[in-house]
Amino acid sequence: MSRRSHPVARAVDEISAALATLGYRETLSPQVEDVANNFERLNIAPGHPERDPGRAFYLRAAGLEPRLLRTHISSMHPRLLAAGRPPLRAFSAGRVFRPESRDARHSPVFHQVEALRVERGLGLADLKGTLCALLRRLFGRRARLRLRPSYFPYTAPSLEFDVACRCRAGCALCGGTGWCELGGAGLLRPEVLRRSGCPAGFDAMAFAVGVERCAMLREGLPDIRVLYAERQDPR
Amino acid sequence: MPRFSYSALRRRCPGLTLTPAQLARRLPGWGFGVDECRRSGSDWVLDLEVPYDRPDCLSHRGLARDLASLLGAALAPAPPSPAGAGEVGSIPLHGEGRLFRATRLVRADDPRPSPPELAARLRALGGTPFFAPADAVQLARLDCGAPIWAVDADRLRGPTLRLRRARPGETLEHAYGRTTLGPDDWVIADAAGPVVLGSLLEGSAFQVGHGTRRILLGGAALPAGELRLCGVRHGIAELQACAGGADEIQASLDEALSLLRARAGRLWTAGRKGRESSCVFARRDLERLSGFRLDARRLPPLLAPLGRVSPAGGGRLRLSGWRPDLDSPGALAAELVRRLGVDRVGARRPRSSRRAPDAALLPATRLLRRLRGELTGAGFEELLHFDFCAAESPEASPLRLDGRAPGYEGLALRRDLLGGLLREAAGRARGRRFFEAGTVYRRAGTGVAERALLCGLWMGGDEAVLARDARALLRALLGRDPGWTPLDPGGELAPGLALEAGPLPIQRSGPAVGFRLDLQRLSRSGRVS
């Protein structure tokens, strides 16, 4: 790696700059979250497989309130909706943690940038317009984008978005499909807004960008493991 | 990932005219990720990612039904249920009154290997051929997606079975080993204990084998989420890829029976078949959420495959039993987008902000960006560590992972970045200046305090020169003298301090100096932001 800033740091800077030009303000969000913000207020009910102890890093300490390392940066939504006065546009960047095994495309620690916009009358057309504007700023006007219907418990409709891979014959990054998944998006469900104390009549849209994927695509890196210092996994 | 046979989909949906390759290209647009589409003998196998809210599509029957509704194609009529001959009898499955359950007692021939084409079909879908009765149940399960099971009826202890939660201390020996059951697990039990886990995984002692005279086929409509969680808990993939209501269970039992071509007793059923659900919506909400114009003429034909709508322009949609997920206007809008094509949603461009981009960032982020630029300009290399936890003593770090994530037992959240940076730098052949920005964690009352730190390291050369250069650089960066005290690489930045710098213990590659900066505290002080 050259003596420059880290590719992940550069990607975070560029995504942040692109969001800033679209009117979003940065906000702080903690990495150690309470269970309610990470799951309950986002419609991830007890019994959901995502809450399984093998799928999240829960903390254990005498006298400590139930906490875990956030499994997604969407845990910032309940905090922002409860504290902020809509209309608002905010984003947050940082690490998220999931006990996954490491391979070319996955890591137990990775970075996400998540944005939230709360206004009256928002719809899928606004979300699509914002995603297109953001991804064109990041990957150039000629970038080919693909949106796919998806499912997240806290959004409906939900989407995932892909960018065309640079490879021509298939690579480890795109898994031979020609498309590289960058993140998820959706319109927040009314019950999530209600549970977080958002005033009635407002709609919210949210999207998250996977920073490592973004950095790998921009720098042409085939394996997420080269982004991290070479020291052994702590396990 | 569930695997689907293209020919099985075609058999259930004859109107599916897309080739396997065309289908694989279209499926992502309908919300199904395609991991692989490959040839298997004369058939094609599709390896798909099915979204969490669509357990109805975990089987050929369900996916074919969804494809038929998306393509406007007809489904093949259901084959008539194999008639019961009557003389084989029945074994009832009692228990939880609300949940649908069914059993069918079958006279068994001497178990023999499955015909080659049946074995090949099973292998292509990820199953392992065993012998005819077991293979028939596996195939029926994959085809219809319902949790069904088959046991040797003469090994059961008692005349009836019961669907219930597992009791403390109960265990079940099955094909994957012995499982200790918990109070959240559903079991089918006889008078002496559990026989089947989650209406799917038979106990080894009850498996159909040579000498089996009567096979009891059965199924129970357990909640899909509970079944999936049971699979996660015990690491059993089959439990995570199965869900189904009363119709699916009956269809699975019929399918298994027709594959067995055996004589059977009557179908025994109990419990509710399911409740009809509905979704109340306003047409204007659907238009806003989906981004499509949906006039009174366009909407009813779009909703027709999903249930009965009244009145035509909006109101209430009484949902078909297989789409209980469409429980809100948002979910209904998502379904309309899936049907009309997400690529055809118009994009409303957001207005650009006139504010300077930097003004939207937090002061600590602005400070980090500036310091990062200056440090890389001064020849520093930025590192990023994968580890967020380390093997530390409970006294040093009370913030320990609870150890239920496999492989992370006994580890604690990191308190500092400098130690890791030092170890990483020592292992590198080239490079003498490194820095890392990241979060460290500390216990604060009943919660956890996080600090955004920037730590740096110089290595090698003469100690006095290193110290002089380091202090000069930090003075230039921060606009003040950083102070100079020996640093402990196993320690942490004291809670009251914003920065510290000084020599580190002599390393194998020579002297080293380092610094720790608290970005939030420094940016708040206003002197370096």
PDB file of C-alpha atoms in Angstrom, chain B residues 333-482:
ATOM      1  CA  ALA B 333     -46.220  -0.658  -2.695  1.00  0.00           C
ATOM      2  CA  ALA B 334     -43.056  -2.812  -2.640  1.00  0.00           C
ATOM      3  CA  GLU B 335     -44.960  -5.639  -4.319  1.00  0.00           C
ATOM      4  CA  LEU B 336     -46.296  -3.281  -7.000  1.00  0.00           C
ATOM      5  CA  VAL B 337     -42.769  -2.020  -7.659  1.00  0.00           C
ATOM      6  CA  ARG B 338     -41.611  -5.629  -7.989  1.00  0.00           C
ATOM      7  CA  ARG B 339     -44.352  -6.320 -10.517  1.00  0.00           C
ATOM      8  CA  LEU B 340     -43.985  -3.112 -12.518  1.00  0.00           C
ATOM      9  CA  GLY B 341     -40.182  -3.048 -12.425  1.00  0.00           C
ATOM     10  CA  VAL B 342     -37.993  -1.007 -10.111  1.00  0.00           C
ATOM     11  CA  ASP B 343     -36.106   0.308 -13.154  1.00  0.00           C
ATOM     12  CA  ARG B 344     -39.283   2.013 -14.307  1.00  0.00           C
ATOM     13  CA  VAL B 345     -39.715   4.052 -11.128  1.00  0.00           C
ATOM     14  CA  GLY B 346     -39.161   7.713 -11.982  1.00  0.00           C
ATOM     15  CA  ALA B 347     -36.247   9.358 -10.176  1.00  0.00           C
ATOM     16  CA  ARG B 348     -36.857  12.708  -8.472  1.00  0.00           C
ATOM     17  CA  ARG B 349     -33.521  14.524  -8.332  1.00  0.00           C
ATOM     18  CA  PRO B 350     -32.620  16.000  -4.956  1.00  0.00           C
ATOM     19  CA  ARG B 351     -31.644  19.641  -4.750  1.00  0.00           C
ATOM     20  CA  SER B 352     -27.966  20.291  -4.129  1.00  0.00           C
ATOM     21  CA  SER B 353     -26.910  22.116  -1.005  1.00  0.00           C
ATOM     22  CA  ARG B 354     -25.271  25.526  -1.230  1.00  0.00           C
ATOM     23  CA  ARG B 355     -23.383  24.970   1.998  1.00  0.00           C
ATOM     24  CA  ALA B 356     -19.656  24.250   1.815  1.00  0.00           C
ATOM     25  CA  PRO B 357     -19.266  20.439   2.098  1.00  0.00           C
ATOM     26  CA  ASP B 358     -16.920  20.766   5.089  1.00  0.00           C
ATOM     27  CA  ALA B 359     -19.544  22.682   7.060  1.00  0.00           C
ATOM     28  CA  ALA B 360     -21.710  19.538   7.124  1.00  0.00           C
ATOM     29  CA  LEU B 361     -19.026  17.501   8.897  1.00  0.00           C
ATOM     30  CA  LEU B 362     -18.525  17.120  12.633  1.00  0.00           C
ATOM     31  CA  PRO B 363     -15.603  19.123  14.082  1.00  0.00           C
ATOM     32  CA  ALA B 364     -13.771  15.886  14.978  1.00  0.00           C
ATOM     33  CA  THR B 365     -14.100  14.643  11.395  1.00  0.00           C
ATOM     34  CA  ARG B 366     -12.781  17.947  10.036  1.00  0.00           C
ATOM     35  CA  LEU B 367      -9.834  17.739  12.415  1.00  0.00           C
ATOM     36  CA  LEU B 368      -9.139  14.126  11.450  1.00  0.00           C
ATOM     37  CA  ARG B 369      -9.198  15.001   7.748  1.00  0.00           C
ATOM     38  CA  ARG B 370      -6.738  17.812   8.278  1.00  0.00           C
ATOM     39  CA  LEU B 371      -4.390  15.738  10.441  1.00  0.00           C
ATOM     40  CA  ARG B 372      -4.587  12.837   8.002  1.00  0.00           C
ATOM     41  CA  GLY B 373      -3.545  15.132   5.156  1.00  0.00           C
ATOM     42  CA  GLU B 374      -0.649  16.558   7.160  1.00  0.00           C
ATOM     43  CA  LEU B 375       0.575  13.192   8.419  1.00  0.00           C
ATOM     44  CA  THR B 376       0.521  11.514   5.010  1.00  0.00           C
ATOM     45  CA  GLY B 377       2.289  14.601   3.672  1.00  0.00           C
ATOM     46  CA  ALA B 378       4.963  14.042   6.329  1.00  0.00           C
ATOM     47  CA  GLY B 379       5.544  10.468   5.131  1.00  0.00           C
ATOM     48  CA  PHE B 380       3.205   8.589   7.466  1.00  0.00           C
ATOM     49  CA  GLU B 381       1.337   5.520   6.308  1.00  0.00           C
ATOM     50  CA  GLU B 382      -2.221   5.025   7.537  1.00  0.00           C
ATOM     51  CA  LEU B 383      -3.086   1.567   8.839  1.00  0.00           C
ATOM     52  CA  LEU B 384      -6.465   0.103   9.613  1.00  0.00           C
ATOM     53  CA  HIS B 385      -6.757  -2.756  12.023  1.00  0.00           C
ATOM     54  CA  PHE B 386      -9.252  -5.513  11.718  1.00  0.00           C
ATOM     55  CA  ASP B 387      -9.327  -6.187  15.445  1.00  0.00           C
ATOM     56  CA  PHE B 388     -11.702  -4.401  17.766  1.00  0.00           C
ATOM     57  CA  CYS B 389     -11.088  -6.753  20.661  1.00  0.00           C
ATOM     58  CA  ALA B 390      -8.129  -8.421  22.324  1.00  0.00           C
ATOM     59  CA  ALA B 391      -7.297 -11.047  24.907  1.00  0.00           C
ATOM     60  CA  GLU B 392      -6.995  -8.782  27.957  1.00  0.00           C
ATOM     61  CA  SER B 393      -7.336  -9.498  31.630  1.00  0.00           C
ATOM     62  CA  PRO B 394     -10.707  -8.675  33.231  1.00  0.00           C
ATOM     63  CA  GLU B 395      -8.947  -6.084  35.425  1.00  0.00           C
ATOM     64  CA  ALA B 396      -7.518  -4.246  32.394  1.00  0.00           C
ATOM     65  CA  SER B 397     -10.753  -4.217  30.403  1.00  0.00           C
ATOM     66  CA  PRO B 398     -14.114  -5.083  31.970  1.00  0.00           C
ATOM     67  CA  LEU B 399     -15.887  -4.807  28.589  1.00  0.00           C
ATOM     68  CA  ARG B 400     -15.862  -8.442  27.520  1.00  0.00           C
ATOM     69  CA  LEU B 401     -17.741 -10.102  24.679  1.00  0.00           C
ATOM     70  CA  ASP B 402     -20.247 -12.553  26.075  1.00  0.00           C
ATOM     71  CA  GLY B 403     -18.540 -15.417  24.259  1.00  0.00           C
ATOM     72  CA  ARG B 404     -21.622 -16.730  22.471  1.00  0.00           C
ATOM     73  CA  ALA B 405     -20.198 -15.650  19.106  1.00  0.00           C
ATOM     74  CA  PRO B 406     -18.074 -18.652  18.107  1.00  0.00           C
ATOM     75  CA  GLY B 407     -14.336 -17.938  18.289  1.00  0.00           C
ATOM     76  CA  TYR B 408     -14.566 -14.732  20.341  1.00  0.00           C
ATOM     77  CA  GLU B 409     -14.765 -16.262  23.804  1.00  0.00           C
ATOM     78  CA  GLY B 410     -12.932 -14.343  26.534  1.00  0.00           C
ATOM     79  CA  LEU B 411     -11.986 -11.337  24.368  1.00  0.00           C
ATOM     80  CA  ALA B 412     -12.449  -7.744  25.517  1.00  0.00           C
ATOM     81  CA  LEU B 413     -13.054  -4.487  23.601  1.00  0.00           C
ATOM     82  CA  ARG B 414      -9.870  -2.584  22.821  1.00  0.00           C
ATOM     83  CA  ARG B 415      -8.843   0.321  25.038  1.00  0.00           C
ATOM     84  CA  ASP B 416      -6.108   1.698  22.839  1.00  0.00           C
ATOM     85  CA  LEU B 417      -4.678   1.694  19.312  1.00  0.00           C
ATOM     86  CA  LEU B 418      -0.980   2.188  20.042  1.00  0.00           C
ATOM     87  CA  GLY B 419      -0.144  -1.375  21.112  1.00  0.00           C
ATOM     88  CA  GLY B 420      -1.647  -2.854  17.944  1.00  0.00           C
ATOM     89  CA  LEU B 421       0.089  -0.261  15.812  1.00  0.00           C
ATOM     90  CA  LEU B 422       3.422  -1.090  17.431  1.00  0.00           C
ATOM     91  CA  ARG B 423       3.021  -4.832  16.836  1.00  0.00           C
ATOM     92  CA  GLU B 424       1.991  -4.233  13.229  1.00  0.00           C
ATOM     93  CA  ALA B 425       4.868  -1.845  12.548  1.00  0.00           C
ATOM     94  CA  ALA B 426       7.422  -4.244  14.071  1.00  0.00           C
ATOM     95  CA  GLY B 427       6.407  -6.921  11.583  1.00  0.00           C
ATOM     96  CA  ARG B 428       6.931  -4.693   8.562  1.00  0.00           C
ATOM     97  CA  ALA B 429      10.163  -4.717   6.625  1.00  0.00           C
ATOM     98  CA  ARG B 430       9.766  -1.203   5.304  1.00  0.00           C
ATOM     99  CA  GLY B 431       8.213   1.959   6.622  1.00  0.00           C
ATOM    100  CA  ARG B 432       8.983   3.761   9.835  1.00  0.00           C
ATOM    101  CA  ARG B 433       6.018   6.075  10.389  1.00  0.00           C
ATOM    102  CA  PHE B 434       2.459   4.902  10.874  1.00  0.00           C
ATOM    103  CA  PHE B 435      -0.815   6.220  12.206  1.00  0.00           C
ATOM    104  CA  GLU B 436      -4.292   4.888  12.793  1.00  0.00           C
ATOM    105  CA  ALA B 437      -7.598   6.566  13.566  1.00  0.00           C
ATOM    106  CA  GLY B 438     -10.258   4.556  15.345  1.00  0.00           C
ATOM    107  CA  THR B 439     -12.592   4.118  18.257  1.00  0.00           C
ATOM    108  CA  VAL B 440     -11.608   2.782  21.672  1.00  0.00           C
ATOM    109  CA  TYR B 441     -13.976   1.808  24.466  1.00  0.00           C
ATOM    110  CA  ARG B 442     -14.109   2.320  28.212  1.00  0.00           C
ATOM    111  CA  ARG B 443     -16.588   1.418  30.920  1.00  0.00           C
ATOM    112  CA  ALA B 444     -18.493   4.457  32.210  1.00  0.00           C
ATOM    113  CA  GLY B 445     -20.998   3.726  34.975  1.00  0.00           C
ATOM    114  CA  THR B 446     -23.648   1.356  33.639  1.00  0.00           C
ATOM    115  CA  GLY B 447     -22.755   2.234  30.049  1.00  0.00           C
ATOM    116  CA  VAL B 448     -19.813   2.384  27.668  1.00  0.00           C
ATOM    117  CA  ALA B 449     -17.856   5.496  26.681  1.00  0.00           C
ATOM    118  CA  GLU B 450     -16.343   5.644  23.209  1.00  0.00           C
ATOM    119  CA  ARG B 451     -13.399   7.816  22.200  1.00  0.00           C
ATOM    120  CA  ALA B 452     -12.239   8.645  18.702  1.00  0.00           C
ATOM    121  CA  LEU B 453      -8.432   8.463  18.843  1.00  0.00           C
ATOM    122  CA  LEU B 454      -5.632   9.157  16.431  1.00  0.00           C
ATOM    123  CA  CYS B 455      -2.447   7.340  17.356  1.00  0.00           C
ATOM    124  CA  GLY B 456       0.896   7.651  15.615  1.00  0.00           C
ATOM    125  CA  LEU B 457       4.259   5.971  15.733  1.00  0.00           C
ATOM    126  CA  TRP B 458       7.846   6.720  14.621  1.00  0.00           C
ATOM    127  CA  MET B 459      10.381   3.901  14.667  1.00  0.00           C
ATOM    128  CA  GLY B 460      14.127   3.369  14.208  1.00  0.00           C
ATOM    129  CA  GLY B 461      17.084   5.751  14.064  1.00  0.00           C
ATOM    130  CA  ASP B 462      18.439   7.839  16.894  1.00  0.00           C
ATOM    131  CA  GLU B 463      16.171   8.347  19.900  1.00  0.00           C
ATOM    132  CA  ALA B 464      17.026  12.023  20.387  1.00  0.00           C
ATOM    133  CA  VAL B 465      16.461  12.816  16.701  1.00  0.00           C
ATOM    134  CA  LEU B 466      13.161  10.929  16.753  1.00  0.00           C
ATOM    135  CA  ALA B 467      11.971  12.867  19.786  1.00  0.00           C
ATOM    136  CA  ARG B 468      13.007  16.216  18.273  1.00  0.00           C
ATOM    137  CA  ASP B 469      11.255  15.484  14.945  1.00  0.00           C
ATOM    138  CA  ALA B 470       8.143  14.156  16.621  1.00  0.00           C
ATOM    139  CA  ARG B 471       7.752  17.122  18.936  1.00  0.00           C
ATOM    140  CA  ALA B 472       8.301  19.537  16.070  1.00  0.00           C
ATOM    141  CA  LEU B 473       5.678  17.845  13.916  1.00  0.00           C
ATOM    142  CA  LEU B 474       3.098  17.690  16.716  1.00  0.00           C
ATOM    143  CA  ARG B 475       3.754  21.350  17.538  1.00  0.00           C
ATOM    144  CA  ALA B 476       3.121  22.229  13.906  1.00  0.00           C
ATOM    145  CA  LEU B 477      -0.020  20.075  13.765  1.00  0.00           C
ATOM    146  CA  LEU B 478      -1.596  21.099  17.031  1.00  0.00           C
ATOM    147  CA  GLY B 479      -0.286  24.607  17.486  1.00  0.00           C
ATOM    148  CA  ARG B 480       1.077  23.843  20.941  1.00  0.00           C
ATOM    149  CA  ASP B 481       3.738  21.797  22.636  1.00  0.00           C
ATOM    150  CA  PRO B 482       2.424  18.265  23.191  1.00  0.00           C
TER     151      PRO B 482
END
